[in-house]
Coordinates of C-alpha atoms in Angstrom, one line a residue:
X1 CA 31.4 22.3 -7.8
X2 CA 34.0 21.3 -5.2
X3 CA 34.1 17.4 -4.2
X4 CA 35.1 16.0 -0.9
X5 CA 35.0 12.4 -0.4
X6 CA 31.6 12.1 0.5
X7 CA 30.3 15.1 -0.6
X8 CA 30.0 17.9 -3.0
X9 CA 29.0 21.6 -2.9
X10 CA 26.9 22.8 -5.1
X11 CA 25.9 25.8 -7.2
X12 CA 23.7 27.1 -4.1
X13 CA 26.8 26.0 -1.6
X14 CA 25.1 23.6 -0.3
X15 CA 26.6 20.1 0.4
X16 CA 25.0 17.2 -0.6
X17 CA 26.2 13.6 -1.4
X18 CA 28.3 13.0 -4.2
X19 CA 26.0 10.5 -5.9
X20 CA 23.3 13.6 -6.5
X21 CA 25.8 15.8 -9.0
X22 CA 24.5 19.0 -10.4
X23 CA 21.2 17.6 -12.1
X24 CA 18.3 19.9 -10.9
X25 CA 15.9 16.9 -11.1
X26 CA 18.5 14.9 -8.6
X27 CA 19.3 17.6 -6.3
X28 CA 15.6 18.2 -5.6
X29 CA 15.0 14.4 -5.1
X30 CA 18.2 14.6 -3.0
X31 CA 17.2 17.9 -1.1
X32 CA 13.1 17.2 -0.8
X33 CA 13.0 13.9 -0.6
X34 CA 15.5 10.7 -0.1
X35 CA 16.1 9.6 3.2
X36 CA 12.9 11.6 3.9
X37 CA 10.3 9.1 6.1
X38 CA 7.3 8.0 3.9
X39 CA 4.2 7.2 5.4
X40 CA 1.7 7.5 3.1
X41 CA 0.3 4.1 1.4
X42 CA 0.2 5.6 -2.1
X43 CA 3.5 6.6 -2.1
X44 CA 5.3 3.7 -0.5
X45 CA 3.8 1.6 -3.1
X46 CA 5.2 4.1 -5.7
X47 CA 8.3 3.8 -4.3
X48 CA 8.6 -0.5 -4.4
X49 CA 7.4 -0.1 -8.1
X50 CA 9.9 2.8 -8.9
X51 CA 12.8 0.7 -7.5
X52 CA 11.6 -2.5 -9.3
X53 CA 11.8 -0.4 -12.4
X54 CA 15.2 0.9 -11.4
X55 CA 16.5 -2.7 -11.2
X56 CA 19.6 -2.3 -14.5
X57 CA 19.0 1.3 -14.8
X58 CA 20.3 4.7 -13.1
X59 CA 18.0 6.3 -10.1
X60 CA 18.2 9.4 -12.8
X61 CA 16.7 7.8 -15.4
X62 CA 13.5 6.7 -13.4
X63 CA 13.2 10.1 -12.1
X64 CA 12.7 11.8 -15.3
X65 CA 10.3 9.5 -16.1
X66 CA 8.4 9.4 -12.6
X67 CA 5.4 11.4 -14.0
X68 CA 4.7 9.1 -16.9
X69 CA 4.9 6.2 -14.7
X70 CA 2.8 7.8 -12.6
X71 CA 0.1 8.8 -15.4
X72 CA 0.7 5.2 -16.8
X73 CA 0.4 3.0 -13.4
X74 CA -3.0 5.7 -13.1
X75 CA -1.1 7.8 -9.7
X76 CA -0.1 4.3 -8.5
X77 CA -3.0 3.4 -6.7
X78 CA -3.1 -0.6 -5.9
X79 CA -6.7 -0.1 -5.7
X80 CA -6.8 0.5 -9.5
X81 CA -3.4 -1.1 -10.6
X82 CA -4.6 -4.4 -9.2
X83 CA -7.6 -4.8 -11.5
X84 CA -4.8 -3.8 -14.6
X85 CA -5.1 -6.9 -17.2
X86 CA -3.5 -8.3 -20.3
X87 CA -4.3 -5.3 -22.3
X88 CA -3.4 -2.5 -19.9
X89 CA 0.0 -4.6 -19.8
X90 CA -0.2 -4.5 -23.6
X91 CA -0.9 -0.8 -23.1
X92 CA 2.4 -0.3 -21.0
X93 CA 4.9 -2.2 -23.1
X94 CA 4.5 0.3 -26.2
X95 CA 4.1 3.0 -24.0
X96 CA 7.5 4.7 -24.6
X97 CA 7.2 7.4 -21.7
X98 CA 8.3 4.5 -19.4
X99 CA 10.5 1.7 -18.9
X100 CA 9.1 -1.1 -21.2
X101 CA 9.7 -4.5 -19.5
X102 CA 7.2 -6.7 -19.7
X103 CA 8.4 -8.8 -16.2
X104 CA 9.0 -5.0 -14.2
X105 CA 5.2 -4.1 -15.8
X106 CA 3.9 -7.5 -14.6
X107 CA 5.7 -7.0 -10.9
X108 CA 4.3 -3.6 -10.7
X109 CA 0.9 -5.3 -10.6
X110 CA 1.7 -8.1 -8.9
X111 CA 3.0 -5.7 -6.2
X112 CA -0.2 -4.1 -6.1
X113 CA -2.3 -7.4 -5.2
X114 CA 0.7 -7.7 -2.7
X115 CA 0.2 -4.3 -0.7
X116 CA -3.5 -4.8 -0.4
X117 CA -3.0 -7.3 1.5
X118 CA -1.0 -6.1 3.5
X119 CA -3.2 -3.5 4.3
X120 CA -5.9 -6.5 4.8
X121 CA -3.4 -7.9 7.6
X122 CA -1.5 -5.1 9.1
X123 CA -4.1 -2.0 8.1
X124 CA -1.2 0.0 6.2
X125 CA 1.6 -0.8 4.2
X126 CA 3.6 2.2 6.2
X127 CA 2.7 0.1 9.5
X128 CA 4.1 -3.1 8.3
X129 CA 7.3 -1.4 6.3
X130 CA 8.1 0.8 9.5
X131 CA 7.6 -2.1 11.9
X132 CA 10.9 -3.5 10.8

């Protein structure tokens, strides 16, 4: 691998930023999918609840744990996370797939409540986040 300031080469000669190294899991988030537009709903909300789980932690460490937040947060969808109570928080705290915070768990759901209504005022999340 051959570093420049800003960026590296990989093993494919590609550059890419620095911060991505040679993990495949972080070079196809890198290549496929940061600074990549996100329009969908679903999605966005996955991304506030990834990043809330982030919060202490390396970007890696979420990643290889995306799917099991996804199977545990049921695909992220605030239309089922919403109605999540005290023992699907329970549930999550001993899950050990994920990061087990009981105040990231509780924001996850609280964030759920928050992007429907959104949607409610502004019809998407994606409109209101992009309207900035």
């Amino acid at each position: 691998m051959i570093h420049t300031k800003a960026l590296i080469i990989g093993k494919d000669l590609r550059p890419r930023c620095f911060w991505c190294g040679d993990d495949e899991q972080y070079v196809a988030y890198h290549d496929l999918q940061w600074a990549r537009p996100v329009m969908d709903d679903i999605a966005l909300y996955e991304k506030i609840c990834l990043e809330g789980f982030q919060a202490g932690l390396s970007w890696l460490t979420i990643l290889r744990k995306r799917e099991s937040f996804r199977k545990a947060f049921r695909g992220f969808d605030p239309k089922i996370v919403v109605k999540f109570n005290q023992q699907d928080v329970n549930r999550l705290i001993k899950d050990e797939s994920i990061v087990r915070h009981q105040g990231k768990i509780e924001a996850a759901i609280n964030n759920a409540q928050a992007t429907l209504e959104v949607q409610k005022e502004f019809g998407s999340l994606a409109t209101f986040i992009w309207g900035f």
